[in-house]
PDB file of C-alpha atoms and ligand atoms in Angstrom:
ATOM      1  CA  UNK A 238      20.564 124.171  34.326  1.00  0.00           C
ATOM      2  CA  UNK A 239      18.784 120.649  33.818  1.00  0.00           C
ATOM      3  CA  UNK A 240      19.302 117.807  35.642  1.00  0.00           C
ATOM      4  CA  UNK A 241      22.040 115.937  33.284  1.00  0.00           C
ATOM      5  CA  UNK A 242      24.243 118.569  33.683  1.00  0.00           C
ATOM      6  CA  UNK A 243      23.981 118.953  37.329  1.00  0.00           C
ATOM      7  CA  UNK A 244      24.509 115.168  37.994  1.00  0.00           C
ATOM      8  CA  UNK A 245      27.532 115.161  35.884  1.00  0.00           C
ATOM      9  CA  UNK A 246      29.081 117.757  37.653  1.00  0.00           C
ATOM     10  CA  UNK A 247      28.291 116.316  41.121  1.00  0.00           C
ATOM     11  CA  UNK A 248      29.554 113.094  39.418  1.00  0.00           C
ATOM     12  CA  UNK A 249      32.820 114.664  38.469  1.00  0.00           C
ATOM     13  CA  UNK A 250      33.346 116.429  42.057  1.00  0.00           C
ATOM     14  CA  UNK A 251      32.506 112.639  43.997  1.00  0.00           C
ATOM     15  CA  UNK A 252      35.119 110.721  41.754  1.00  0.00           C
ATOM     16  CA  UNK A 253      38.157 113.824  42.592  1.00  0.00           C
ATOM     17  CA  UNK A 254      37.031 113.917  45.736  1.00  0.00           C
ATOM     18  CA  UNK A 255      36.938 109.470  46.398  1.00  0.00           C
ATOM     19  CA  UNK A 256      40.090 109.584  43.689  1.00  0.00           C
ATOM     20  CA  UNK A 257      41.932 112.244  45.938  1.00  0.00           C
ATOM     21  CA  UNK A 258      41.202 109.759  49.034  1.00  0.00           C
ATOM     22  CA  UNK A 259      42.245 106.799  47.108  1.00  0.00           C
ATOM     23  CA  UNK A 260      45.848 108.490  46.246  1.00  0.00           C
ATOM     24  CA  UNK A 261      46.073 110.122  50.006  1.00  0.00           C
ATOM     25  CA  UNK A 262      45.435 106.914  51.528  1.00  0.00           C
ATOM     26  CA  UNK A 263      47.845 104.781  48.662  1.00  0.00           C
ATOM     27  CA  UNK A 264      50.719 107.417  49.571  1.00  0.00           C
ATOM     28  CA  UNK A 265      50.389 107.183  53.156  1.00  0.00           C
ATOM     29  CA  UNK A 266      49.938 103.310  53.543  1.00  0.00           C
ATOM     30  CA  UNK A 267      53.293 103.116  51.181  1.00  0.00           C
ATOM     31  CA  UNK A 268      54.924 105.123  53.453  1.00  0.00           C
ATOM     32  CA  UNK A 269      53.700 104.295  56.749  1.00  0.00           C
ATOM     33  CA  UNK A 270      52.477 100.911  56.358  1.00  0.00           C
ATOM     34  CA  UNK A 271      48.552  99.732  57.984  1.00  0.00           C
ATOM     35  CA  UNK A 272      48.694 102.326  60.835  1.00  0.00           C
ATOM     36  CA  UNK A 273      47.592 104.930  62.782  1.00  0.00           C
ATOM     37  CA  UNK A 274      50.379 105.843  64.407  1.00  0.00           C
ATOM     38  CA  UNK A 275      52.980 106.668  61.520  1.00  0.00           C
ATOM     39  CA  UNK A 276      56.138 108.087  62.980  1.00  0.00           C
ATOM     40  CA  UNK A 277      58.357 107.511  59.795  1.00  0.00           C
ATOM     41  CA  UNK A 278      57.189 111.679  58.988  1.00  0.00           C
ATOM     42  CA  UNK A 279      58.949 112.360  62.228  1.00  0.00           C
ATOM     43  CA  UNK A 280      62.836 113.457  62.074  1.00  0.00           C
ATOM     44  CA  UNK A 281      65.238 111.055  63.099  1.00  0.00           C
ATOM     45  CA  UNK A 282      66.287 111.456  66.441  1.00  0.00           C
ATOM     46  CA  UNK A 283      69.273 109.599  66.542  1.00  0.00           C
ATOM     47  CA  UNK A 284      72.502 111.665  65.272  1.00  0.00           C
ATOM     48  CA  UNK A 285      75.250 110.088  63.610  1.00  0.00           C
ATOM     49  CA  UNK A 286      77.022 108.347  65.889  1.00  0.00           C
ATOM     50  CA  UNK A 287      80.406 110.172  65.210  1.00  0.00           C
ATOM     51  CA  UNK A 288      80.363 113.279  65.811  1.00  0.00           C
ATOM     52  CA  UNK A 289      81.386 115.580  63.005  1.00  0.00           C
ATOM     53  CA  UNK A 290      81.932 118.795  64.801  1.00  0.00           C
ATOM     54  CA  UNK A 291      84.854 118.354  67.241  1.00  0.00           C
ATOM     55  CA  UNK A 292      85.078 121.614  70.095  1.00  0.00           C
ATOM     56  CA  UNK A 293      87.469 123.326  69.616  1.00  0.00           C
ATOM     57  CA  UNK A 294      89.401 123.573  73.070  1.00  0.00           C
ATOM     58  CA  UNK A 295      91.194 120.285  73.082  1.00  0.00           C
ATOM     59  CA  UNK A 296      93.934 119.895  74.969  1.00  0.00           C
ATOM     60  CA  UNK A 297      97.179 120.915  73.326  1.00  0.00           C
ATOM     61  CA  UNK A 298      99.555 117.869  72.101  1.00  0.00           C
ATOM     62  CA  UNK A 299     102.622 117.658  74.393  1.00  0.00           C
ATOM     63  CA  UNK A 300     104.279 115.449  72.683  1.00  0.00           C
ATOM     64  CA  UNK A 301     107.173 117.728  72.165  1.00  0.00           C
ATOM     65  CA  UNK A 302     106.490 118.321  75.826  1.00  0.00           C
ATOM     66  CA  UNK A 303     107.987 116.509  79.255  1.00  0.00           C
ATOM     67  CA  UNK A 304     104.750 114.880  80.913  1.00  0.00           C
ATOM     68  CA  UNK A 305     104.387 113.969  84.483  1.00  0.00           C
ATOM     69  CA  UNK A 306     105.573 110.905  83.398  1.00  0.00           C
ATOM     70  CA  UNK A 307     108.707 111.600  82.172  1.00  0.00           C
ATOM     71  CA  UNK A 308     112.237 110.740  84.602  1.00  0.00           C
ATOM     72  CA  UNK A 309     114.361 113.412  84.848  1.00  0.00           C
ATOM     73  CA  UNK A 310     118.027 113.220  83.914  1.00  0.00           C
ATOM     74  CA  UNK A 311     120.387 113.660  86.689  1.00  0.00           C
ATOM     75  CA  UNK A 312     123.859 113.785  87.125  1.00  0.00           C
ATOM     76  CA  UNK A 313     124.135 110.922  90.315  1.00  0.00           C
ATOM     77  CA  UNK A 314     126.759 113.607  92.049  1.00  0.00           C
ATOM     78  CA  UNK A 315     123.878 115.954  91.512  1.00  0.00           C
ATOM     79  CA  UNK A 316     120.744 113.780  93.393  1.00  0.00           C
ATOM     80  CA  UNK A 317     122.697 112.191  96.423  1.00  0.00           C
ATOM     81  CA  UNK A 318     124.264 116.366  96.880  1.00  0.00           C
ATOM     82  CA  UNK A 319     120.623 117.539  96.422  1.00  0.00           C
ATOM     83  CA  UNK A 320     119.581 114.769  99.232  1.00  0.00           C
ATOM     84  CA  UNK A 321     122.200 115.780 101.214  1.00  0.00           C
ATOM     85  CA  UNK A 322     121.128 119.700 101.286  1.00  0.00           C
ATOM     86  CA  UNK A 323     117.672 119.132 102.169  1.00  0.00           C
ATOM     87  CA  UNK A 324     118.649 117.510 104.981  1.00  0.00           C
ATOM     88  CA  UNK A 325     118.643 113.868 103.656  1.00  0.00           C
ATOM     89  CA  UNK A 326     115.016 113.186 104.467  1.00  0.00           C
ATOM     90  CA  UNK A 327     114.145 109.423 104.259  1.00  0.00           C
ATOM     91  CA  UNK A 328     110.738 109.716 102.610  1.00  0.00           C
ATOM     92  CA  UNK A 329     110.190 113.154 101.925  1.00  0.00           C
ATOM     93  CA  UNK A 330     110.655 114.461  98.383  1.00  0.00           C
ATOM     94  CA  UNK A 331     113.402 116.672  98.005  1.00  0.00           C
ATOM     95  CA  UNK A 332     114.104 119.012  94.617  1.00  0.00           C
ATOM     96  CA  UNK A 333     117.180 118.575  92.391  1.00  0.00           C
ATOM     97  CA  UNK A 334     117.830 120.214  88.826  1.00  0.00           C
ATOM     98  CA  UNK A 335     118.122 117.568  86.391  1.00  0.00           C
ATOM     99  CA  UNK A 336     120.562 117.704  83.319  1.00  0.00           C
ATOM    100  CA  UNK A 337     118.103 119.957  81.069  1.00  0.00           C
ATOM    101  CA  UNK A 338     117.052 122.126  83.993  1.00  0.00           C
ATOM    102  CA  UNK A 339     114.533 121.046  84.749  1.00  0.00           C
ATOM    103  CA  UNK A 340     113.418 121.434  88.295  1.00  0.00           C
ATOM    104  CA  UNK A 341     112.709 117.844  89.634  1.00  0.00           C
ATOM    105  CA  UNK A 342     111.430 116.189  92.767  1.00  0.00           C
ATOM    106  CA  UNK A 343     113.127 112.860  94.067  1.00  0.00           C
ATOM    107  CA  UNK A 344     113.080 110.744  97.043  1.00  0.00           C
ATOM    108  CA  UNK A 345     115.594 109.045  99.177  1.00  0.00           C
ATOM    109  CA  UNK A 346     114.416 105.554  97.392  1.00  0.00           C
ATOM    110  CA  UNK A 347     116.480 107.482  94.296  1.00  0.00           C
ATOM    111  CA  UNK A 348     119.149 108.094  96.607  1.00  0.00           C
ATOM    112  CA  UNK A 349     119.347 104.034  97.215  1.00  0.00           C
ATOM    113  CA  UNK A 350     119.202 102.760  93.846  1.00  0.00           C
ATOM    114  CA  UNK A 351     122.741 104.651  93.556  1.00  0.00           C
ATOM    115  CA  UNK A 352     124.032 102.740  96.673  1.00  0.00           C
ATOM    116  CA  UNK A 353     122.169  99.606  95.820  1.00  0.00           C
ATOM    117  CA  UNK A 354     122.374  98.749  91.863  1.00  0.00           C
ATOM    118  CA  UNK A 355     125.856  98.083  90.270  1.00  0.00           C
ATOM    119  CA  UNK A 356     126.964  99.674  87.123  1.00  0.00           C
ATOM    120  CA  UNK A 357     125.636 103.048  88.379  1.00  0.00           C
ATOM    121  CA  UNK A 358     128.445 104.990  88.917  1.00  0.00           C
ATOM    122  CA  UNK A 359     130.480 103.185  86.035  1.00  0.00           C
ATOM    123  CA  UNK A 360     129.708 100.208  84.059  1.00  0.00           C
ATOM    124  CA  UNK A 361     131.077  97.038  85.663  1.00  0.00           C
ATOM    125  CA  UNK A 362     130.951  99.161  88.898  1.00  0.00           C
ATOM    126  CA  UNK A 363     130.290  97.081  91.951  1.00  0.00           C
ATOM    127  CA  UNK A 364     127.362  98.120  93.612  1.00  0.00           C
ATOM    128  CA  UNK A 365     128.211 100.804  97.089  1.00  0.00           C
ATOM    129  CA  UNK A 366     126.647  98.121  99.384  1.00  0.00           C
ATOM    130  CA  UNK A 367     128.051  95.298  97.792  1.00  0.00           C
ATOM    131  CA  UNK A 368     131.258  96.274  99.753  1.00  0.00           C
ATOM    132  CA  UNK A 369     130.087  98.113 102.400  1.00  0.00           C
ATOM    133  CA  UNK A 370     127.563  95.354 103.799  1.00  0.00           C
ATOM    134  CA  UNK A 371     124.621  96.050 106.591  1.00  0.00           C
ATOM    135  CA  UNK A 372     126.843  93.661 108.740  1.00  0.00           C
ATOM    136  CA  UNK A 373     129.207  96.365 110.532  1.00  0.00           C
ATOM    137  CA  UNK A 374     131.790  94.231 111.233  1.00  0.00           C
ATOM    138  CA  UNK A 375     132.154  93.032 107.643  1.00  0.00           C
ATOM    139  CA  UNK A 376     131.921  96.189 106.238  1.00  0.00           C
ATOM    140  CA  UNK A 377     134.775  98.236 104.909  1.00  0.00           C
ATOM    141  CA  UNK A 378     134.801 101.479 107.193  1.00  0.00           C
ATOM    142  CA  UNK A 379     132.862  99.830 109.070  1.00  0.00           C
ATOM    143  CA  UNK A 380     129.930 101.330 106.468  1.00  0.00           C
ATOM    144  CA  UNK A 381     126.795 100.379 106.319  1.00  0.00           C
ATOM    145  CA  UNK A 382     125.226 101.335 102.571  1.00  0.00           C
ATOM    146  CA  UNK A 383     122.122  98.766 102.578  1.00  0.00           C
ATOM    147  CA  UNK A 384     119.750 100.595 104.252  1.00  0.00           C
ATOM    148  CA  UNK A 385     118.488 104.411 105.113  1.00  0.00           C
ATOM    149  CA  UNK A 386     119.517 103.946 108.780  1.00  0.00           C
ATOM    150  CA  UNK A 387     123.110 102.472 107.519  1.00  0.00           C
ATOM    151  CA  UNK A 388     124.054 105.799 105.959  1.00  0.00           C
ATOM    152  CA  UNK A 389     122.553 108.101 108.188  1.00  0.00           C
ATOM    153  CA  UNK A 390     124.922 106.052 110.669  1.00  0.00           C
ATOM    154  CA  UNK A 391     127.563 106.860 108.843  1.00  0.00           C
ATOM    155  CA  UNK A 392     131.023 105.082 109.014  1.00  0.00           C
ATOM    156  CA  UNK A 393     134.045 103.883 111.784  1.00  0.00           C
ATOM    157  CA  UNK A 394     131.059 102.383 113.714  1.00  0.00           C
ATOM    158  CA  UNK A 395     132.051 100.545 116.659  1.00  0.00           C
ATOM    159  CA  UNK A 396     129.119  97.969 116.464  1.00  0.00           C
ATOM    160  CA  UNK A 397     125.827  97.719 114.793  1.00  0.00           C
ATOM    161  CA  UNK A 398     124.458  99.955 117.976  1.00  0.00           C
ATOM    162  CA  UNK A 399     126.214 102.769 117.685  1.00  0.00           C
ATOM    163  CA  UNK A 400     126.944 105.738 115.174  1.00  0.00           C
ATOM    164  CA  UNK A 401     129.619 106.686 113.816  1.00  0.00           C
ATOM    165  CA  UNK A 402     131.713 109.868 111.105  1.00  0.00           C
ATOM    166  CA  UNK A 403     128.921 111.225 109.676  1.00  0.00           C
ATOM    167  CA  UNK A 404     129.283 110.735 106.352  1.00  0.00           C
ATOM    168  CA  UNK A 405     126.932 113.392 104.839  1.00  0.00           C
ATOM    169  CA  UNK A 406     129.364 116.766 106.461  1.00  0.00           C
ATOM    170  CA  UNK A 407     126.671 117.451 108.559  1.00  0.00           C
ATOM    171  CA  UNK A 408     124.573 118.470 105.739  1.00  0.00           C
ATOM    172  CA  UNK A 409     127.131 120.348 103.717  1.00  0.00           C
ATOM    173  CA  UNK A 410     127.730 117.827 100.844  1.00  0.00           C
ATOM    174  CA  UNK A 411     130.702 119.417  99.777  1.00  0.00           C
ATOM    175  CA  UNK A 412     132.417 118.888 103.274  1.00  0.00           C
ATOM    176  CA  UNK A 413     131.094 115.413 103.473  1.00  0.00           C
ATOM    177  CA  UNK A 414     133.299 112.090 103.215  1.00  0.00           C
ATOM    178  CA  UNK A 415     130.231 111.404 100.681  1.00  0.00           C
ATOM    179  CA  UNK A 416     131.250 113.803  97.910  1.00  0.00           C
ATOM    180  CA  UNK A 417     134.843 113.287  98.695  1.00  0.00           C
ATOM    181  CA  UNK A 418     134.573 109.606  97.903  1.00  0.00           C
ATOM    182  CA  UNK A 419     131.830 110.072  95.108  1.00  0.00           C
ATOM    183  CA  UNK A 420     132.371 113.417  93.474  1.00  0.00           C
ATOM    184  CA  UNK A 421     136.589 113.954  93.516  1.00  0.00           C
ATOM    185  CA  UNK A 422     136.701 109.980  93.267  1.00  0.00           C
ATOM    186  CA  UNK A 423     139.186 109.298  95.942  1.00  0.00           C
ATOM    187  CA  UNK A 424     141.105 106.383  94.131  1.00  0.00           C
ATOM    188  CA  UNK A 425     143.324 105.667  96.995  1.00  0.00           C
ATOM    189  CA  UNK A 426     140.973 103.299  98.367  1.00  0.00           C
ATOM    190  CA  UNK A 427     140.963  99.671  97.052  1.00  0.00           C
ATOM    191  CA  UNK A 428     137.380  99.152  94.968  1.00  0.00           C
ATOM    192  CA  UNK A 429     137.144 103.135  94.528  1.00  0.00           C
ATOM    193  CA  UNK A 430     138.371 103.456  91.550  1.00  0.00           C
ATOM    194  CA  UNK A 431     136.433 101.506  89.173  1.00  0.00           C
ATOM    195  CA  UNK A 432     133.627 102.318  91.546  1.00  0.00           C
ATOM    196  CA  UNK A 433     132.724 105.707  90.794  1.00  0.00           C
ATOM    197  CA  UNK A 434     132.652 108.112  88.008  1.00  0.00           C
ATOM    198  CA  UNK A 435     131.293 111.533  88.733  1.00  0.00           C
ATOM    199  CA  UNK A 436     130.572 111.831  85.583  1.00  0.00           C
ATOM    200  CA  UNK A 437     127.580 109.339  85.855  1.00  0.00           C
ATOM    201  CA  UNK A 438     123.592 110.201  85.078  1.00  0.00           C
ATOM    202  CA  UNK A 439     120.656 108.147  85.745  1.00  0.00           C
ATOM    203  CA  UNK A 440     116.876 108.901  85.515  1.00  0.00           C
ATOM    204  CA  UNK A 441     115.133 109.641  88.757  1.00  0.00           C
ATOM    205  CA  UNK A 442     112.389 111.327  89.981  1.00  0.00           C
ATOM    206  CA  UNK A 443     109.553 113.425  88.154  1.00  0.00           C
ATOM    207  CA  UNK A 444     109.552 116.943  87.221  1.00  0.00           C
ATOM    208  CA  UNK A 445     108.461 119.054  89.733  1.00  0.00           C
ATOM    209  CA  UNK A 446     104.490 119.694  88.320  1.00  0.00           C
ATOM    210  CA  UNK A 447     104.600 123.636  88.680  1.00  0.00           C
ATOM    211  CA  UNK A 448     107.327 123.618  86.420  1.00  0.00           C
ATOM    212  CA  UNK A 449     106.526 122.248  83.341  1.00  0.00           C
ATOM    213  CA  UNK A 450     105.417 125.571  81.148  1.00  0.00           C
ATOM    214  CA  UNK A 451     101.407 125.726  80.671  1.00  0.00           C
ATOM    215  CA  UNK A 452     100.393 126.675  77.331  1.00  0.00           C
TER     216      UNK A 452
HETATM  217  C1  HEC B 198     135.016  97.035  96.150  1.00  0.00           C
HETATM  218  C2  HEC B 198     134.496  97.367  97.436  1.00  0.00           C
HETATM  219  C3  HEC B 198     133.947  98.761  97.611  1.00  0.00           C
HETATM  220  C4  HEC B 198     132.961  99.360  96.883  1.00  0.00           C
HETATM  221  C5  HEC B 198     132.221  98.815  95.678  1.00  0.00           C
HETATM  222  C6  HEC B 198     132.738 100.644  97.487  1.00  0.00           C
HETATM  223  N1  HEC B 198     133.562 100.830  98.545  1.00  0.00           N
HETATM  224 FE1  HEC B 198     133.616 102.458  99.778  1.00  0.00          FE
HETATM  225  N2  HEC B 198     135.184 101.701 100.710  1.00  0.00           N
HETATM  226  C7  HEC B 198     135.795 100.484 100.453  1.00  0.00           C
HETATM  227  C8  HEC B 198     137.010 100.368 101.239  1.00  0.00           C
HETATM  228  C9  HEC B 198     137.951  99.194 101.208  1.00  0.00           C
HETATM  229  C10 HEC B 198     137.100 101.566 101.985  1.00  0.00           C
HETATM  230  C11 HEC B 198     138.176 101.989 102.909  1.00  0.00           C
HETATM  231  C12 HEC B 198     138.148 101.249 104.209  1.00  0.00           C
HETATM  232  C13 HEC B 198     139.233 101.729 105.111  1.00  0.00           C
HETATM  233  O1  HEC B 198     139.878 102.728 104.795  1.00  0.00           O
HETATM  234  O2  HEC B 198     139.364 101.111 106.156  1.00  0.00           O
HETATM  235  C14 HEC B 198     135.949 102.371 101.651  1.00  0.00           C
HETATM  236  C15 HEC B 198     135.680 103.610 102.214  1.00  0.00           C
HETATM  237  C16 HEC B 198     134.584 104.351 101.908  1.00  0.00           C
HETATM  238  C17 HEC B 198     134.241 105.616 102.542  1.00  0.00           C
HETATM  239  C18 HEC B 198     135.056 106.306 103.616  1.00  0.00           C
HETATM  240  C19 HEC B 198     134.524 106.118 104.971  1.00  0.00           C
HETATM  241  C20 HEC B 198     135.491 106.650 105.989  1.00  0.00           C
HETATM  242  O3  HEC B 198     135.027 106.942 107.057  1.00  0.00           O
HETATM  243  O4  HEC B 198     136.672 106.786 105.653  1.00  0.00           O
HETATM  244  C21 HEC B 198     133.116 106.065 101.956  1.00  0.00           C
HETATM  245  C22 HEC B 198     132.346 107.336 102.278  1.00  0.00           C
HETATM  246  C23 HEC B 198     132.739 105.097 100.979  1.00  0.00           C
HETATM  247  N3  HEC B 198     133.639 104.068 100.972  1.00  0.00           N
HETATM  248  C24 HEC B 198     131.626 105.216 100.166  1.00  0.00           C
HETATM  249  C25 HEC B 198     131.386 104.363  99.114  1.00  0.00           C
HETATM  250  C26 HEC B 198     130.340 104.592  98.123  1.00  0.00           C
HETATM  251  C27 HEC B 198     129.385 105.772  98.125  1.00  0.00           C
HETATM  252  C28 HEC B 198     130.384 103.570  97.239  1.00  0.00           C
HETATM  253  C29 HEC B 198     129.570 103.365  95.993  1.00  0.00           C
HETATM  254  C30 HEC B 198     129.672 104.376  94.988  1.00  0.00           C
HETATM  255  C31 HEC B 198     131.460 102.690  97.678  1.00  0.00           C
HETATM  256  N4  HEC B 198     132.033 103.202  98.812  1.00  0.00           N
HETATM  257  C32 HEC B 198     131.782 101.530  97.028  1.00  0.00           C
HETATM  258  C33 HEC B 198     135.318  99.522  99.590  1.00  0.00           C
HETATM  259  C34 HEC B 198     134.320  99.707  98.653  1.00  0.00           C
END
């Protein structure tokens, strides 16, 4: 081998050689700019930021389902008789089956909206305590309807002091004066009879949380 032909081969391998430099360096300058520290090679670590893949336990829709949210529908005979068996506690929930069955929980505040409201019972009803004022004296049957104490009073009170019939049959509603004047609608008293319909419902209370079927 002379010298010509060794030259031009060491000539050919330089100029791949500086030429495969040139394009490494062209590519990666393109890419990654003046710098050492290229990171655009690395993957991106940033996910979309909605997730695609959803898991699969989600919570079942109850929309077709009662939520703890959800009154109950009572029959008004129904709550103040369910009060009246569980010993008519003043703040205490009490149960009570609501129209659908439903196995509900109410309190005495319940209880007073049916004393306290008019158009309960009936619409253009006069409200229980609209007659039967906290002022014993004033009252018809010398009732007091207004409060928790007033009721648990009960009526023919001589004075604000003392009690008087118990009104709630000792605890058996169907004995009481209670369910005789709100559930077989004794009409012999003046106001009575537009006063109260037992066929009356209202929404009270929550169903009871053990109750409500789990899927
Ligand atoms: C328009 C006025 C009026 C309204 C409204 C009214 N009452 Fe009366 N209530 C009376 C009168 C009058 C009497 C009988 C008083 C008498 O006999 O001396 C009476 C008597 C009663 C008695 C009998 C007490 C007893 O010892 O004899 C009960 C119980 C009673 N009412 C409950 C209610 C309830 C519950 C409501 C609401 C649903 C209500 N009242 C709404 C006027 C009213």
């Amino acid at each position: 081998m002379n010298d010509d032909v060794r030259k031009y081969i060491y000539g050919t391998v330089v100029v791949f050689l500086v030429g495969l430099l040139a394009w490494v360096t062209v590519v990666y300058v393109s890419s990654c700019g003046v710098t050492l520290v290229c990171k655009q090679g690395a993957l991106p670590v940033e996910r979309t930021p909605i997730p695609t893949l959803f898991p699969a336990a989600l919570p079942a829709s109850d929309s077709d389902e009662r939520t703890g949210n959800e009154a109950c529908r009572v029959a008004a005979t129904d709550l103040v008789a369910a009060w009246v068996a569980a010993n008519s506690p003043e703040t205490e929930a009490f149960e009570v089956v609501d129209a659908n069955g439903v196995n509900c929980e109410a309190t005495f505040a319940d209880v007073a909206l049916l004393f306290n409201e008019p158009n309960i019972w009936a619409s253009g009803a006069a409200a229980c305590s609209s007659c039967h004022v906290a002022d014993v004296a004033a009252s018809p049957a010398q009732l007091d309807m207004t409060s928790y104490a007033g009721v648990m009073a009960g009526s023919r009170r001589a004075d604000a002091e003392s009690k008087g019939t118990d009104i709630l049959g000792g605890g058996s509603w169907e004995k009481s004066l209670l369910f005789e004047f709100l559930a077989t609608s004794k009409a012999n008293v003046a106001g009575h009879t537009s006063a109260v319909s037992p066929a009356a419902y209202i929404f009270a209370g929550k169903p009871v949380p053990e109750s409500t079927p789990t899927p």
